[in-house]
Short mmCIF file of N, CA and C in Angstrom, two decimals:
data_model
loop_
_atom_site.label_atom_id
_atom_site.label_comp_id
_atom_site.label_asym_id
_atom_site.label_seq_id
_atom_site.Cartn_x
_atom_site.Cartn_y
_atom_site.Cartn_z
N UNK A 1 -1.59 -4.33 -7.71
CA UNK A 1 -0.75 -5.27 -7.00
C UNK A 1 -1.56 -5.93 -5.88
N UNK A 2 -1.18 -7.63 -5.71
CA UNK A 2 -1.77 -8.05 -4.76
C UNK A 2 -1.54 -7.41 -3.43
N UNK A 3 -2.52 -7.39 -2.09
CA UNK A 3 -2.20 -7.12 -0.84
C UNK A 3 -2.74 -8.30 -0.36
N UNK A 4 -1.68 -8.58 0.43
CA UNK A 4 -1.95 -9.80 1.84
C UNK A 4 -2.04 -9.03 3.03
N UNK A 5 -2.82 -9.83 3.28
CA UNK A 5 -2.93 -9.53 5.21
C UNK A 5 -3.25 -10.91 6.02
N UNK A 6 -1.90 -11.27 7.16
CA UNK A 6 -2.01 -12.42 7.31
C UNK A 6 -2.53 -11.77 8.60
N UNK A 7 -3.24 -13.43 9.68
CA UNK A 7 -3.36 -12.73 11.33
C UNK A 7 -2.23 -13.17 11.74
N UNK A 8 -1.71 -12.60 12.90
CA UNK A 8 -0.38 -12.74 13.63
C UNK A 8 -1.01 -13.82 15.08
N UNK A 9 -0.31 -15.26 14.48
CA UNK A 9 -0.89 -16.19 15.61
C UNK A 9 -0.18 -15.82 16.65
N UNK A 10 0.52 -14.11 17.23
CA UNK A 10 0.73 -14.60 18.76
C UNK A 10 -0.44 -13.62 19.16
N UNK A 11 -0.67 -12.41 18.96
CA UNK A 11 -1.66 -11.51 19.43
C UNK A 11 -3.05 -11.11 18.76
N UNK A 12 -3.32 -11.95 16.98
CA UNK A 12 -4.59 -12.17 16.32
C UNK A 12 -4.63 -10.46 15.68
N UNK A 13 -3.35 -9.43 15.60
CA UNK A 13 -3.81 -8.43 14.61
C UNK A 13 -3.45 -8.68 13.11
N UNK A 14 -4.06 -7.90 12.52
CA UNK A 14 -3.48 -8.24 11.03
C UNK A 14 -2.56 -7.14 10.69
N UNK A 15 -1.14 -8.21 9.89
CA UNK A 15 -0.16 -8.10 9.48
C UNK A 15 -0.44 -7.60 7.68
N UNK A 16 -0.55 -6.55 6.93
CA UNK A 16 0.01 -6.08 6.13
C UNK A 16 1.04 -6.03 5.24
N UNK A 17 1.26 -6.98 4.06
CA UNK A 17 2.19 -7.47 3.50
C UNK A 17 2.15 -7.33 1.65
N UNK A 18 3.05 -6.72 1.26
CA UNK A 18 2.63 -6.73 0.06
C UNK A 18 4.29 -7.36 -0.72
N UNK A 19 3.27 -8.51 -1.97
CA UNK A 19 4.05 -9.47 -2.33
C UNK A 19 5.40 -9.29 -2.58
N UNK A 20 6.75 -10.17 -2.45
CA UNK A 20 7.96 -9.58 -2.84
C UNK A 20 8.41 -10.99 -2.88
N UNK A 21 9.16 -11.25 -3.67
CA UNK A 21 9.68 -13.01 -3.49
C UNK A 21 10.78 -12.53 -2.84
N UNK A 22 11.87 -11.45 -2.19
CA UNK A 22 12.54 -11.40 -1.81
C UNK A 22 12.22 -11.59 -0.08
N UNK A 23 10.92 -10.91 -0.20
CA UNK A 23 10.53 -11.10 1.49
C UNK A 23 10.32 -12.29 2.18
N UNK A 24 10.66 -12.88 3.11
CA UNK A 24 11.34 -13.89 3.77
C UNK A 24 10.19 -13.95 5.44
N UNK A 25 10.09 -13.16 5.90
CA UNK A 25 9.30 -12.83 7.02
C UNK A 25 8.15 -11.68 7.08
N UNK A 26 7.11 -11.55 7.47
CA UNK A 26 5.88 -11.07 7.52
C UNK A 26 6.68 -10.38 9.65
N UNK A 27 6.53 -9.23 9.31
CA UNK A 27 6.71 -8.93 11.12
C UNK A 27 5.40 -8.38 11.79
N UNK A 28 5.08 -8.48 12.59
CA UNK A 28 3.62 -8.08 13.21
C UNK A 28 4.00 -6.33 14.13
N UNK A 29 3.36 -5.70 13.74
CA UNK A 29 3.62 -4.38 13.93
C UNK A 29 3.24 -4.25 15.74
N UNK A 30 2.07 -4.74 16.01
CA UNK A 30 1.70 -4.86 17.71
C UNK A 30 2.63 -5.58 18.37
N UNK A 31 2.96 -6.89 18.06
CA UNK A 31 3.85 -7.90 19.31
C UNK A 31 4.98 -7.89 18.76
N UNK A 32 5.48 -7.88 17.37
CA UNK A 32 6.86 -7.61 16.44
C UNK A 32 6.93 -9.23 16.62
N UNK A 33 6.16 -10.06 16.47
CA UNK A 33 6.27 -11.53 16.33
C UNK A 33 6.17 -11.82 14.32
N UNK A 34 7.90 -12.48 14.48
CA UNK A 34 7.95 -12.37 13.01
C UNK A 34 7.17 -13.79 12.46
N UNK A 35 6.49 -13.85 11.02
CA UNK A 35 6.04 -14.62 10.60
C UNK A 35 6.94 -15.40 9.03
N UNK A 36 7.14 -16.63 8.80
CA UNK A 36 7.54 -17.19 7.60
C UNK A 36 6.67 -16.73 6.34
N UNK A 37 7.03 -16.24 5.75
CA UNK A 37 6.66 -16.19 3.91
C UNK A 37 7.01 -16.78 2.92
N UNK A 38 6.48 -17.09 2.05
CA UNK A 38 7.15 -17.61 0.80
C UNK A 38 6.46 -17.15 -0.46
N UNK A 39 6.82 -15.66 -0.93
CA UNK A 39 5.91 -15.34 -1.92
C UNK A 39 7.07 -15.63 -3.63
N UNK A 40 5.88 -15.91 -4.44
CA UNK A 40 6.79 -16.13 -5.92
C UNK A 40 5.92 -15.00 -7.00
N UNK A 41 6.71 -15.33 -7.88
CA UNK A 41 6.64 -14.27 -8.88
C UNK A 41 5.26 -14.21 -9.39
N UNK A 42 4.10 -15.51 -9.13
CA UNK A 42 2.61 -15.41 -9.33
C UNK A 42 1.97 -14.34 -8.02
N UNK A 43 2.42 -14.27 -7.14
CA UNK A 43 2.12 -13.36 -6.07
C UNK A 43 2.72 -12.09 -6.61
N UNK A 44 3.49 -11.59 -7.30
CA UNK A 44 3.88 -10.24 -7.39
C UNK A 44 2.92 -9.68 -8.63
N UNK A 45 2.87 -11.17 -9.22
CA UNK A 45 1.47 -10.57 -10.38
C UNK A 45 0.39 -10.46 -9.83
N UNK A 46 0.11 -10.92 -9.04
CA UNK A 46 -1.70 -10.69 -8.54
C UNK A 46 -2.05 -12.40 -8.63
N UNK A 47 -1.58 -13.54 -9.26
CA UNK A 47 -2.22 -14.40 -9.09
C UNK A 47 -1.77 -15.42 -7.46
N UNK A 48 -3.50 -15.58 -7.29
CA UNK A 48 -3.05 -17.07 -6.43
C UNK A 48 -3.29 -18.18 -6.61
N UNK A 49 -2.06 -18.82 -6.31
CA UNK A 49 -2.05 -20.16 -6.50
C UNK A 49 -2.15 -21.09 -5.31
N UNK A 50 -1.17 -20.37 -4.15
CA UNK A 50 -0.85 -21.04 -3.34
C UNK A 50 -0.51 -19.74 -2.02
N UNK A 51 -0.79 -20.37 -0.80
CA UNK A 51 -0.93 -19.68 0.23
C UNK A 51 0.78 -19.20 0.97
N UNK A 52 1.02 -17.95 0.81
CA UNK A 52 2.14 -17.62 1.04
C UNK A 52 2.71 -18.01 2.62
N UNK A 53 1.82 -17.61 3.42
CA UNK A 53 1.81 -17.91 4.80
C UNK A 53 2.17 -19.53 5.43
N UNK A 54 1.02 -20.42 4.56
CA UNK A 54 0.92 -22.10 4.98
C UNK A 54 1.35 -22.79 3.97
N UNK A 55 1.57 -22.38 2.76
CA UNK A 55 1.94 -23.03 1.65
C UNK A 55 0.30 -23.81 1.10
N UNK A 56 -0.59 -23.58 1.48
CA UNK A 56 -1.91 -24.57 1.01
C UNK A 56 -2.45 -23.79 -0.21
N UNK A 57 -3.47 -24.65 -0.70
CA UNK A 57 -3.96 -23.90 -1.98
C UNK A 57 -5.36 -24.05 -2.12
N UNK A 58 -5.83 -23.96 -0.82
CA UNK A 58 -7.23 -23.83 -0.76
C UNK A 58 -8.15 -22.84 -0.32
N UNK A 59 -8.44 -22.08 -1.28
CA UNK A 59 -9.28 -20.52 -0.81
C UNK A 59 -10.83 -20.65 -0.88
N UNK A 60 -11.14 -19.81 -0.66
CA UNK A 60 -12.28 -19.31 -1.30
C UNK A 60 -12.77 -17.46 -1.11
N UNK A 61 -13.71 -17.17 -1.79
CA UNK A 61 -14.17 -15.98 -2.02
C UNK A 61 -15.26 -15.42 -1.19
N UNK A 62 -15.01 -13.84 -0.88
CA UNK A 62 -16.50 -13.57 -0.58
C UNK A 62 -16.32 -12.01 -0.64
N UNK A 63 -17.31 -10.99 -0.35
CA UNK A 63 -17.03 -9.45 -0.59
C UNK A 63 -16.30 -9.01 0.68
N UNK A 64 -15.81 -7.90 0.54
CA UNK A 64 -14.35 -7.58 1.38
C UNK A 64 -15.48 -6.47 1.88
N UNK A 65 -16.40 -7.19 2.83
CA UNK A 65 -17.11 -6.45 4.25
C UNK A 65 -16.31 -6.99 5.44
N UNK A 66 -16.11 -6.40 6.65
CA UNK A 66 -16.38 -6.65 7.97
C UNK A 66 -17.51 -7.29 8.45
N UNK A 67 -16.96 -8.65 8.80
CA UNK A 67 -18.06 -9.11 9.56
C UNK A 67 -18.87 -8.54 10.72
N UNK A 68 -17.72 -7.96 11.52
CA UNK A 68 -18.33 -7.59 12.87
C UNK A 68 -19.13 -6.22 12.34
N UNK A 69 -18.59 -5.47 11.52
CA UNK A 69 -19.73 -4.31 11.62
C UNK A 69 -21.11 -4.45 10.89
N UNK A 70 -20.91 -5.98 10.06
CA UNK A 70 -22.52 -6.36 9.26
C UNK A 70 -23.22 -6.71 10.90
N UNK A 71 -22.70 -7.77 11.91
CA UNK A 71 -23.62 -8.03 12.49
C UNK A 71 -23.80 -6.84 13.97
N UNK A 72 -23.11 -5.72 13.77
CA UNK A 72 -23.17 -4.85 14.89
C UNK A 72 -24.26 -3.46 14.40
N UNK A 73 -24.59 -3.70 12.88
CA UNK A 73 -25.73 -2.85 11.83
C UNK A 73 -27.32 -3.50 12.71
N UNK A 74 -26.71 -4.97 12.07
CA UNK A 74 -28.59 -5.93 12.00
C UNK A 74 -28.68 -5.79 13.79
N UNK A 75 -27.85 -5.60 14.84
CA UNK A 75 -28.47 -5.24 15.82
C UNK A 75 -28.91 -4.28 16.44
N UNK A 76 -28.15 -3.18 15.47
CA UNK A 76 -29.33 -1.63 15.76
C UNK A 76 -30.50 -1.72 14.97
N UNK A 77 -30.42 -2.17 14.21
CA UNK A 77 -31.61 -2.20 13.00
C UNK A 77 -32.66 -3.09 14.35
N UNK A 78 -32.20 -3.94 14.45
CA UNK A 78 -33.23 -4.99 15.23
C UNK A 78 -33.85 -4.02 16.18
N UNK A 79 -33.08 -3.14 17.31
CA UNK A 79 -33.49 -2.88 18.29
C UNK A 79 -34.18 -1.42 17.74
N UNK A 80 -34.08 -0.79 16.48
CA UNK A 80 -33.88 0.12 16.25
C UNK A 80 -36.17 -0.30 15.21
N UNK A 81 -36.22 -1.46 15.25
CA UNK A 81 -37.48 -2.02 15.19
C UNK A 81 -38.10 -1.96 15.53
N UNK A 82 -38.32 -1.88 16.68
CA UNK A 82 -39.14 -1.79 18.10
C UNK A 82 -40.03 -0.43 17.90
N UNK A 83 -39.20 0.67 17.32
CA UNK A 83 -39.78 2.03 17.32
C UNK A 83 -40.24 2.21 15.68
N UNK A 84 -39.88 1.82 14.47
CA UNK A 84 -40.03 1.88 13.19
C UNK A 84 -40.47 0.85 12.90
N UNK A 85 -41.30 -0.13 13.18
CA UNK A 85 -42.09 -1.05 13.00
C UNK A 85 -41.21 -2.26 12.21
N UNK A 86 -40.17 -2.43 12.03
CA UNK A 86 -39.69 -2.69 11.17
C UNK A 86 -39.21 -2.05 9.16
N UNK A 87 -39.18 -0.74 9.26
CA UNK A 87 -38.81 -0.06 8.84
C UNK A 87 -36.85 -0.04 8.52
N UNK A 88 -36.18 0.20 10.14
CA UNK A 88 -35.11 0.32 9.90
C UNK A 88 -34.43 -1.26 9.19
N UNK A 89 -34.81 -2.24 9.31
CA UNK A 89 -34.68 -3.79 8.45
C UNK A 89 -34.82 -3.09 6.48
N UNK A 90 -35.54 -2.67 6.26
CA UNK A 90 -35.54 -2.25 5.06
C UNK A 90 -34.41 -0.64 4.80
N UNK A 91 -34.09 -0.10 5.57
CA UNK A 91 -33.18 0.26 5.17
C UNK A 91 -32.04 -0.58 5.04
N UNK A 92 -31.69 -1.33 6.19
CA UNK A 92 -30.72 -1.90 6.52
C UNK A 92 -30.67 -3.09 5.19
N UNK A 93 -31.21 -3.25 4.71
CA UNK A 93 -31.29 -4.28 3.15
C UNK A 93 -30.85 -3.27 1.88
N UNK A 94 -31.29 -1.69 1.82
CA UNK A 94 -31.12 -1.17 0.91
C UNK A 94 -29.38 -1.14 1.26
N UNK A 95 -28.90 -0.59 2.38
CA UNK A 95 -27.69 -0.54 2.62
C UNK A 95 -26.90 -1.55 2.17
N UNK A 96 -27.77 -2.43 2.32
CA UNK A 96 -26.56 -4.08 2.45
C UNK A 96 -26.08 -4.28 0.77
N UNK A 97 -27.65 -4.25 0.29
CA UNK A 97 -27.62 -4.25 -1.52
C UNK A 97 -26.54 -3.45 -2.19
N UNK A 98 -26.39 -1.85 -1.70
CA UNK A 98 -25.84 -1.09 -2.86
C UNK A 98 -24.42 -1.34 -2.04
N UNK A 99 -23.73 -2.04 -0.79
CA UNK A 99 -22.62 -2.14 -0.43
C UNK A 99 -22.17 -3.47 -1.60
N UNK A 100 -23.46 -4.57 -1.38
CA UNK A 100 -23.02 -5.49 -1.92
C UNK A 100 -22.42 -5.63 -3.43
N UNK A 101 -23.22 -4.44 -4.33
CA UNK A 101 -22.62 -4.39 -5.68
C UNK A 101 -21.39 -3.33 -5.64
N UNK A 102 -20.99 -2.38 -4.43
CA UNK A 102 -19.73 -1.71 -4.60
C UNK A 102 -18.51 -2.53 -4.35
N UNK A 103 -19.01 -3.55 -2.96
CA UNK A 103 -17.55 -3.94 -2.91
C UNK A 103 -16.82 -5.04 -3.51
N UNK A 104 -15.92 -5.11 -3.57
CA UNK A 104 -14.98 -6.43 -4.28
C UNK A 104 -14.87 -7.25 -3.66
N UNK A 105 -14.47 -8.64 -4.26
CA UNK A 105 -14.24 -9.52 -3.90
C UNK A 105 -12.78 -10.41 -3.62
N UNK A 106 -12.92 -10.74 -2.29
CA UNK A 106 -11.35 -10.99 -2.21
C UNK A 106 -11.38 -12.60 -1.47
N UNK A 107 -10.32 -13.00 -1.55
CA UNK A 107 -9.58 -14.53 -1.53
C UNK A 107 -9.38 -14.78 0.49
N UNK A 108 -9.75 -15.77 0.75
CA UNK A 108 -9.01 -16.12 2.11
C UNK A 108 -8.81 -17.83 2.26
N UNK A 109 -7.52 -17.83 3.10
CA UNK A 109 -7.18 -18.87 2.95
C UNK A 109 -7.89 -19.75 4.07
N UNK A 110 -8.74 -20.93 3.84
CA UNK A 110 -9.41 -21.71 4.40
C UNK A 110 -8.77 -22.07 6.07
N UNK A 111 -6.92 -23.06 5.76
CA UNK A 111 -6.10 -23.04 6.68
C UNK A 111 -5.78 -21.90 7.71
N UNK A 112 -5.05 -20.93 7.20
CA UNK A 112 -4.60 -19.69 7.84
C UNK A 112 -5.23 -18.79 8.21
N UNK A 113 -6.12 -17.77 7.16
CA UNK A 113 -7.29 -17.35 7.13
C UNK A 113 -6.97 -16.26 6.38
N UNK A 114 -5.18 -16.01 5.75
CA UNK A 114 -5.02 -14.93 5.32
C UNK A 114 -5.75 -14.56 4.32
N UNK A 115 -6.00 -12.70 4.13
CA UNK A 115 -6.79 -12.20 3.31
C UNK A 115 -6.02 -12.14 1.79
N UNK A 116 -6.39 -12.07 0.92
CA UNK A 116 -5.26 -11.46 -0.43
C UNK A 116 -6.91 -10.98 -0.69
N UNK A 117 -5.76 -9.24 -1.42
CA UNK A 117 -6.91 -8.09 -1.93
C UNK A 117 -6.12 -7.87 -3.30
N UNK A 118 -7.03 -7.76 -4.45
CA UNK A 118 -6.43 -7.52 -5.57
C UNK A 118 -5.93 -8.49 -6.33
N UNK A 119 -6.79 -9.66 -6.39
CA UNK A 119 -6.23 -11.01 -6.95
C UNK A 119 -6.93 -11.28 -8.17
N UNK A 120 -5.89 -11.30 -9.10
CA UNK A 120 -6.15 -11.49 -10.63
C UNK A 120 -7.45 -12.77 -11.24
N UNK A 121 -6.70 -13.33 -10.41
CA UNK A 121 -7.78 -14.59 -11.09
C UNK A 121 -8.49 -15.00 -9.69
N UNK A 122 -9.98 -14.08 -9.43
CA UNK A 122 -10.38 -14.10 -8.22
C UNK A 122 -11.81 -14.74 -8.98
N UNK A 123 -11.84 -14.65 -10.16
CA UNK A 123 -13.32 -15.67 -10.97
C UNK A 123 -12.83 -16.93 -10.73
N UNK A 124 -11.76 -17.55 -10.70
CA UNK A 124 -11.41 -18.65 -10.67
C UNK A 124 -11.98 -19.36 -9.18
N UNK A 125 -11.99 -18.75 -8.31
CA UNK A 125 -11.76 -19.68 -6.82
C UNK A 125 -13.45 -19.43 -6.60
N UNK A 126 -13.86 -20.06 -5.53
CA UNK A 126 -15.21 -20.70 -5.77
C UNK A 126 -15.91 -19.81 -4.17
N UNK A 127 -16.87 -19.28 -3.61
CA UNK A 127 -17.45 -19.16 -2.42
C UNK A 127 -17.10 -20.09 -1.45
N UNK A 128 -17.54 -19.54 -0.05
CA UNK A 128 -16.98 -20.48 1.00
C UNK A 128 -17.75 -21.89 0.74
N UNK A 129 -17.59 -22.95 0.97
CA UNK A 129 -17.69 -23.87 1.70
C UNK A 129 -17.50 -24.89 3.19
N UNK A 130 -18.49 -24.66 3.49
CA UNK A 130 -18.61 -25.40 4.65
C UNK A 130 -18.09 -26.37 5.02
N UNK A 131 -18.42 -27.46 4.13
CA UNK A 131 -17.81 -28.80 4.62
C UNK A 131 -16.28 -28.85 4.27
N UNK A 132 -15.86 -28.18 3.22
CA UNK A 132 -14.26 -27.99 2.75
C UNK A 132 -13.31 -27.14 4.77
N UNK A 133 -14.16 -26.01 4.59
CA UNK A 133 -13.76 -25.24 6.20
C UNK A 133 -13.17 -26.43 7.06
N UNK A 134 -14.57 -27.45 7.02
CA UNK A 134 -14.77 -28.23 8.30
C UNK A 134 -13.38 -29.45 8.68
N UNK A 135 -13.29 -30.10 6.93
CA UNK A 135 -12.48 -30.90 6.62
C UNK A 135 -10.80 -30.86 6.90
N UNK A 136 -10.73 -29.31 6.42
CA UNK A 136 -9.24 -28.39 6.55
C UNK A 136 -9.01 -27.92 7.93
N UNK A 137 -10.09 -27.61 8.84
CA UNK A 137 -9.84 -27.21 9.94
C UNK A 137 -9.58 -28.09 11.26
N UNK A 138 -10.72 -28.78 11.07
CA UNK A 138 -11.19 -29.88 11.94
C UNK A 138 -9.75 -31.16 11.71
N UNK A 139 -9.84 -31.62 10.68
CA UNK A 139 -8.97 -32.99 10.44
C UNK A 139 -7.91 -32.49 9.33
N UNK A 140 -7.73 -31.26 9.16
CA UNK A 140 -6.11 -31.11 8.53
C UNK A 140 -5.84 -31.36 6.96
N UNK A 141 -7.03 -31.84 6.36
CA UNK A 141 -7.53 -32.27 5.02
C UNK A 141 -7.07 -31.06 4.38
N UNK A 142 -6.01 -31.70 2.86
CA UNK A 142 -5.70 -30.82 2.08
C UNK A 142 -6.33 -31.48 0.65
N UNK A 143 -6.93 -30.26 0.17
CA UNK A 143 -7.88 -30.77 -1.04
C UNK A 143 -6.61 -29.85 -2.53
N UNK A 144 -5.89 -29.55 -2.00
CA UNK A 144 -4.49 -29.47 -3.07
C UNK A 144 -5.54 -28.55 -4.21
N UNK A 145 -5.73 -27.53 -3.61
CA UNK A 145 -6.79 -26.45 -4.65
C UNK A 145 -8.02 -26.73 -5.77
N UNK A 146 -8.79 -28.15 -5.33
CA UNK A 146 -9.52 -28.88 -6.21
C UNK A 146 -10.41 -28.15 -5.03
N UNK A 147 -11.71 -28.04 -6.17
CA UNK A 147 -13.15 -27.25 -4.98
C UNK A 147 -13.82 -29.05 -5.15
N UNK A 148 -14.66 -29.43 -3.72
CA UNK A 148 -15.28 -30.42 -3.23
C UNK A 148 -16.26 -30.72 -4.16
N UNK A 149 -16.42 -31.41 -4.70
CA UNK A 149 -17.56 -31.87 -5.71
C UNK A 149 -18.56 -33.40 -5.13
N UNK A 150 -19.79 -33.45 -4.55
CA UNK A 150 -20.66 -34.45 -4.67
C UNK A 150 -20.97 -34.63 -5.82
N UNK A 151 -21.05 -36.05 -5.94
CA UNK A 151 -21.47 -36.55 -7.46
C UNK A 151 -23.04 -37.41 -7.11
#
């Protein structure tokens, strides 16, 4: 089954939600600031189509690491250089490698930023893009789930 996790725009924790077309509100467990939902019967299967939280349909993919603890690693490794000549950098690559083929890959929404874990058709949606981010964030641009193509 799919899992969502939206952020809660009053205090930024993540909200924990698993699909129900009956569910109506997302509640935030820290501030109890309730959030709008709109999940359908492609959300109770695992597929996404469309963003339960914003209604948008523009995702993309990447492996379901923590950012902050990849870049809170490469700065012990860095400082951790100084004494292993650069040694701990090559662990810190072997680490990164065998995380990179364990973990899965999961969906976030460009707009909102919600996570979905366990999404059926997760070959379908494409890596981040930059200029798509920039377009959706910056100027509000909805690309209606088409990935950006230069010709």
């Amino acid at each position: 089954m799919m899992e969502v996790t939206l952020t809660c725009s009053e205090c930024g924790s993540g909200v924990h939600v698993l699909p129900n077309t009956e569910a109506k509100i997302a509640k935030c467990d820290v501030c109890e600031k309730e959030t709008p939902v709109h999940f359908s019967g492609e959300h109770e299967a695992g597929i996404l189509k469309q963003c339960p939280c914003c209604e948008r349909k523009d995702f993309y993919s990447q492996k379901d690491f923590n950012r902050k603890i990849g870049v809170a690693l490469f700065v012990v490794a860095a400082i951790l250089s100084i004494w292993t000549y650069g040694v701990s950098f090559i662990v810190l690559y072997v680490m990164d490698l065998i995380l990179f083929r364990k973990l899965s890959q999961i969906a976030i929404c460009y707009k909102c930023n919600t996570i979905f874990r366990n999404v059926s058709n997760i070959k379908e949606i494409y890596g981040f893009n930059h200029e798509m981010n920039d377009r959706i964030v910056y100027s509000d641009h909805d690309f209606d789930g088409k990935q950006l193509e230069h010709h």
